């Protein structure tokens, strides 16, 4: 069974640009969550999508957005990039969501974004 | 609101020594607790989880953790570590928000196993 696939793995952007990251969940998983990982803040929850609907959202500005398609693949977009957006963005999928009793989270290897 | 505190940001140990990585949580309701491991340049992998039942939880790669409700702790232990255990370890608690769950992570503990 293929794992969670994230593309691209590495990318470099400049301030003010926008970026789109993609996540293909494990086959059959309907929930996709996104996390931002930085050395200073650790892992911070961005949002979760379930059956094409955003079900949960973290405390990030509106520049961060996402969506989920009917095949459960998900994308996240960051507009007007700032230096502080440099981070590893991790996607995780699960059957029903959350990572707790409703289902284990399976993580991809992440997309490392560098903003210059 | 639930939160997680990992008391040590870095833990160096020698190979074959025992190790304990500390985690404390704060919550006013029932909790579900997890330990994840992240090897260099990889995503996170579930080591073990406590949902209910026995307070001693065994996970993969010889790790175990004990849920202590009175001390609000969920420390991770391994009696004898290997070089391959060098990684970052994250403690997490499951939190219900907006009708669905999400994981809240601690800031991580970097375990370095030296020969």
Tab-separated table of C-alpha atoms in Angstrom:
chain	number	residue	atom	x	y	z
A	1	UNK	CA	0.000	0.000	0.000
A	2	UNK	CA	1.522	3.330	-1.045
A	3	UNK	CA	2.093	5.866	1.712
A	4	UNK	CA	1.284	9.550	1.827
A	5	UNK	CA	2.952	11.372	-1.045
A	6	UNK	CA	3.834	15.053	-0.931
A	7	UNK	CA	5.105	17.136	-3.825
A	8	UNK	CA	7.320	18.961	-4.312
A	9	UNK	CA	9.796	17.819	-1.659
A	10	UNK	CA	11.859	21.006	-1.814
A	11	UNK	CA	11.173	24.446	-3.177
A	12	UNK	CA	12.581	27.937	-2.973
A	13	UNK	CA	10.459	31.045	-3.378
A	14	UNK	CA	10.928	34.766	-2.843
A	15	UNK	CA	8.911	37.074	-0.633
A	16	UNK	CA	5.571	38.062	-2.090
A	17	UNK	CA	5.223	34.989	-4.278
A	18	UNK	CA	2.672	32.258	-3.719
A	19	UNK	CA	3.119	28.512	-3.468
A	20	UNK	CA	0.931	25.434	-3.854
A	21	UNK	CA	1.790	22.144	-2.156
A	22	UNK	CA	0.169	18.827	-2.976
A	23	UNK	CA	-0.654	15.786	-0.876
A	24	UNK	CA	-1.921	12.387	-2.028
A	25	UNK	CA	-3.256	10.397	0.934
A	26	UNK	CA	-3.196	6.662	1.437
A	27	UNK	CA	-5.819	4.986	-0.726
A	28	UNK	CA	-9.157	4.889	1.119
A	29	UNK	CA	-8.290	7.631	3.581
A	30	UNK	CA	-10.807	10.466	3.568
A	31	UNK	CA	-9.150	12.840	6.036
A	32	UNK	CA	-6.116	14.988	5.257
A	33	UNK	CA	-4.461	17.250	7.821
A	34	UNK	CA	-1.689	19.785	7.275
A	35	UNK	CA	0.966	20.834	9.775
A	36	UNK	CA	3.726	23.444	9.688
A	37	UNK	CA	6.999	22.444	11.343
A	38	UNK	CA	9.629	25.028	12.302
A	39	UNK	CA	12.545	24.842	14.753
A	40	UNK	CA	11.089	27.600	16.919
A	41	UNK	CA	7.388	26.715	17.002
A	42	UNK	CA	7.510	22.971	16.478
A	43	UNK	CA	4.514	21.312	14.829
A	44	UNK	CA	1.516	23.553	14.393
A	45	UNK	CA	-1.832	22.445	13.016
A	46	UNK	CA	-2.962	24.277	9.890
A	47	UNK	CA	-6.232	22.624	8.862
A	48	UNK	CA	-8.000	19.337	8.256
A	49	UNK	CA	-10.161	18.327	5.326
A	50	UNK	CA	-12.640	15.482	5.301
A	51	UNK	CA	-14.687	14.533	2.256
A	52	UNK	CA	-13.843	17.835	0.522
A	53	UNK	CA	-14.914	19.981	3.511
A	54	UNK	CA	-12.664	21.884	5.875
A	55	UNK	CA	-13.542	20.427	9.233
A	56	UNK	CA	-10.951	22.025	11.475
A	57	UNK	CA	-8.654	25.017	11.295
A	58	UNK	CA	-5.644	26.230	13.240
A	59	UNK	CA	-4.579	29.772	14.080
A	60	UNK	CA	-2.961	30.850	10.837
A	61	UNK	CA	-3.666	33.955	8.757
A	62	UNK	CA	-5.926	33.840	5.747
A	63	UNK	CA	-2.884	33.664	3.465
A	64	UNK	CA	-2.880	29.962	4.245
A	65	UNK	CA	-5.637	28.065	2.512
A	66	UNK	CA	-6.365	24.576	1.352
A	67	UNK	CA	-8.772	22.367	-0.465
A	68	UNK	CA	-9.549	18.716	-0.986
A	69	UNK	CA	-10.671	17.052	-4.171
A	70	UNK	CA	-13.174	14.246	-4.667
A	71	UNK	CA	-10.342	11.695	-4.820
A	72	UNK	CA	-9.183	12.918	-1.367
A	73	UNK	CA	-6.026	14.523	-2.735
A	74	UNK	CA	-5.392	17.839	-1.057
A	75	UNK	CA	-3.552	21.036	-1.841
A	76	UNK	CA	-2.518	23.883	0.382
A	77	UNK	CA	-1.700	27.358	-0.845
A	78	UNK	CA	0.258	30.146	0.777
A	79	UNK	CA	-0.060	33.565	-0.819
A	80	UNK	CA	2.138	36.637	-0.370
A	81	UNK	CA	4.962	34.620	1.105
A	82	UNK	CA	6.908	35.996	4.078
A	83	UNK	CA	10.338	34.975	5.345
A	84	UNK	CA	8.674	33.398	8.382
A	85	UNK	CA	6.780	30.960	6.174
A	86	UNK	CA	9.987	29.009	5.639
A	87	UNK	CA	9.200	25.627	7.129
A	88	UNK	CA	8.594	21.946	6.556
A	89	UNK	CA	4.941	21.436	5.644
A	90	UNK	CA	3.679	18.007	6.586
A	91	UNK	CA	0.559	16.316	5.349
A	92	UNK	CA	-1.073	13.439	7.207
A	93	UNK	CA	-3.949	11.206	6.230
A	94	UNK	CA	-6.278	8.972	8.200
A	95	UNK	CA	-9.426	6.985	7.643
A	96	UNK	CA	-11.812	9.137	9.607
A	97	UNK	CA	-9.701	11.995	10.908
A	98	UNK	CA	-7.959	13.557	13.833
A	99	UNK	CA	-5.329	11.075	14.829
A	100	UNK	CA	-6.932	10.002	18.070
A	101	UNK	CA	-9.500	7.289	18.677
A	102	UNK	CA	-11.036	7.910	15.276
A	103	UNK	CA	-7.908	6.976	13.422
A	104	UNK	CA	-4.127	6.951	13.315
A	105	UNK	CA	-2.391	9.698	11.367
A	106	UNK	CA	0.033	8.648	8.637
A	107	UNK	CA	2.494	11.361	7.649
A	108	UNK	CA	4.200	12.144	4.386
A	109	UNK	CA	7.845	13.168	4.212
A	110	UNK	CA	6.957	16.826	3.870
A	111	UNK	CA	7.580	19.724	1.524
A	112	UNK	CA	10.442	21.947	2.624
A	113	UNK	CA	9.758	25.557	1.664
A	114	UNK	CA	12.479	28.183	1.783
A	115	UNK	CA	11.450	31.812	1.343
A	116	UNK	CA	14.234	34.239	0.376
B	1	UNK	CA	-7.452	23.550	26.403
B	2	UNK	CA	-5.075	20.655	26.104
B	3	UNK	CA	-1.362	21.287	25.776
B	4	UNK	CA	1.805	19.243	25.902
B	5	UNK	CA	5.184	20.063	27.458
B	6	UNK	CA	8.297	18.119	26.600
B	7	UNK	CA	10.738	18.962	29.318
B	8	UNK	CA	13.978	18.281	27.453
B	9	UNK	CA	14.756	19.680	24.039
B	10	UNK	CA	17.860	17.508	23.633
B	11	UNK	CA	18.892	14.226	25.240
B	12	UNK	CA	22.337	12.715	24.504
B	13	UNK	CA	22.965	9.145	25.601
B	14	UNK	CA	25.453	6.382	24.920
B	15	UNK	CA	24.533	3.269	22.999
B	16	UNK	CA	22.978	0.497	25.138
B	17	UNK	CA	22.119	2.942	27.926
B	18	UNK	CA	18.515	3.389	29.106
B	19	UNK	CA	16.646	6.540	28.170
B	20	UNK	CA	13.560	8.389	29.364
B	21	UNK	CA	11.978	11.228	27.395
B	22	UNK	CA	9.610	13.266	29.520
B	23	UNK	CA	6.185	14.544	28.561
B	24	UNK	CA	3.589	16.336	30.656
B	25	UNK	CA	0.135	17.303	29.498
B	26	UNK	CA	-2.583	19.593	30.727
B	27	UNK	CA	-6.208	18.718	30.231
B	28	UNK	CA	-9.439	18.947	32.121
B	29	UNK	CA	-11.037	16.045	30.292
B	30	UNK	CA	-10.179	12.512	29.298
B	31	UNK	CA	-7.051	12.388	27.213
B	32	UNK	CA	-5.641	10.329	24.437
B	33	UNK	CA	-1.841	10.463	24.303
B	34	UNK	CA	0.697	9.613	21.633
B	35	UNK	CA	4.392	9.451	20.913
B	36	UNK	CA	5.633	9.973	17.372
B	37	UNK	CA	9.194	9.661	16.032
B	38	UNK	CA	10.748	11.629	13.181
B	39	UNK	CA	13.932	10.337	11.602
B	40	UNK	CA	16.091	12.829	9.639
B	41	UNK	CA	14.435	14.025	6.439
B	42	UNK	CA	11.341	11.957	7.046
B	43	UNK	CA	7.773	12.453	8.218
B	44	UNK	CA	6.412	11.390	11.588
B	45	UNK	CA	5.719	7.774	12.504
B	46	UNK	CA	3.514	6.592	15.361
B	47	UNK	CA	5.506	4.862	18.133
B	48	UNK	CA	2.678	4.157	20.553
B	49	UNK	CA	-0.593	5.496	21.878
B	50	UNK	CA	-2.715	5.467	25.018
B	51	UNK	CA	-6.467	5.535	24.511
B	52	UNK	CA	-7.696	3.616	27.562
B	53	UNK	CA	-7.020	0.512	29.638
B	54	UNK	CA	-3.568	-0.489	30.853
B	55	UNK	CA	-1.444	2.505	31.765
B	56	UNK	CA	1.724	0.832	30.462
B	57	UNK	CA	1.756	0.990	26.703
B	58	UNK	CA	4.224	-0.880	24.517
B	59	UNK	CA	5.149	0.403	21.101
B	60	UNK	CA	7.426	-0.364	18.195
B	61	UNK	CA	11.223	-0.658	18.347
B	62	UNK	CA	11.218	-1.626	22.041
B	63	UNK	CA	9.779	1.646	23.335
B	64	UNK	CA	7.148	1.877	26.071
B	65	UNK	CA	5.359	4.668	27.896
B	66	UNK	CA	3.422	4.940	31.125
B	67	UNK	CA	0.311	7.042	31.534
B	68	UNK	CA	0.239	8.643	34.977
B	69	UNK	CA	-2.985	10.518	35.564
B	70	UNK	CA	-2.053	11.930	38.977
B	71	UNK	CA	1.187	13.408	37.637
B	72	UNK	CA	-0.317	14.228	34.208
B	73	UNK	CA	2.660	12.577	32.564
B	74	UNK	CA	3.293	10.208	29.689
B	75	UNK	CA	7.040	9.548	29.712
B	76	UNK	CA	8.661	7.444	26.994
B	77	UNK	CA	11.274	4.854	27.933
B	78	UNK	CA	13.613	2.349	26.349
B	79	UNK	CA	15.882	0.095	28.433
B	80	UNK	CA	18.715	-0.035	25.895
B	81	UNK	CA	19.057	2.346	22.960
B	82	UNK	CA	20.743	1.827	19.597
B	83	UNK	CA	22.468	4.256	17.268
B	84	UNK	CA	19.443	3.892	14.976
B	85	UNK	CA	17.190	5.420	17.650
B	86	UNK	CA	18.748	8.824	16.962
B	87	UNK	CA	15.750	10.926	15.955
B	88	UNK	CA	13.343	13.564	17.196
B	89	UNK	CA	10.485	12.384	19.394
B	90	UNK	CA	7.164	14.165	19.743
B	91	UNK	CA	4.543	13.739	22.423
B	92	UNK	CA	0.982	14.619	21.396
B	93	UNK	CA	-2.510	14.836	22.845
B	94	UNK	CA	-5.750	14.467	20.930
B	95	UNK	CA	-8.054	17.431	21.192
B	96	UNK	CA	-11.642	17.725	20.002
B	97	UNK	CA	-12.376	20.990	18.214
B	98	UNK	CA	-15.244	21.845	15.962
B	99	UNK	CA	-16.657	18.370	16.294
B	100	UNK	CA	-13.523	16.639	15.089
B	101	UNK	CA	-10.214	15.634	16.569
B	102	UNK	CA	-6.810	17.125	16.033
B	103	UNK	CA	-3.407	16.314	17.478
B	104	UNK	CA	-1.588	18.944	19.537
B	105	UNK	CA	2.147	18.269	19.603
B	106	UNK	CA	4.878	19.126	22.050
B	107	UNK	CA	7.978	20.889	20.727
B	108	UNK	CA	9.947	17.678	20.452
B	109	UNK	CA	13.001	16.067	22.060
B	110	UNK	CA	16.055	15.334	19.968
B	111	UNK	CA	17.576	12.047	21.059
B	112	UNK	CA	21.191	11.524	20.053
B	113	UNK	CA	22.680	8.098	20.655
B	114	UNK	CA	26.478	8.130	20.695
B	115	UNK	CA	28.752	5.088	20.232
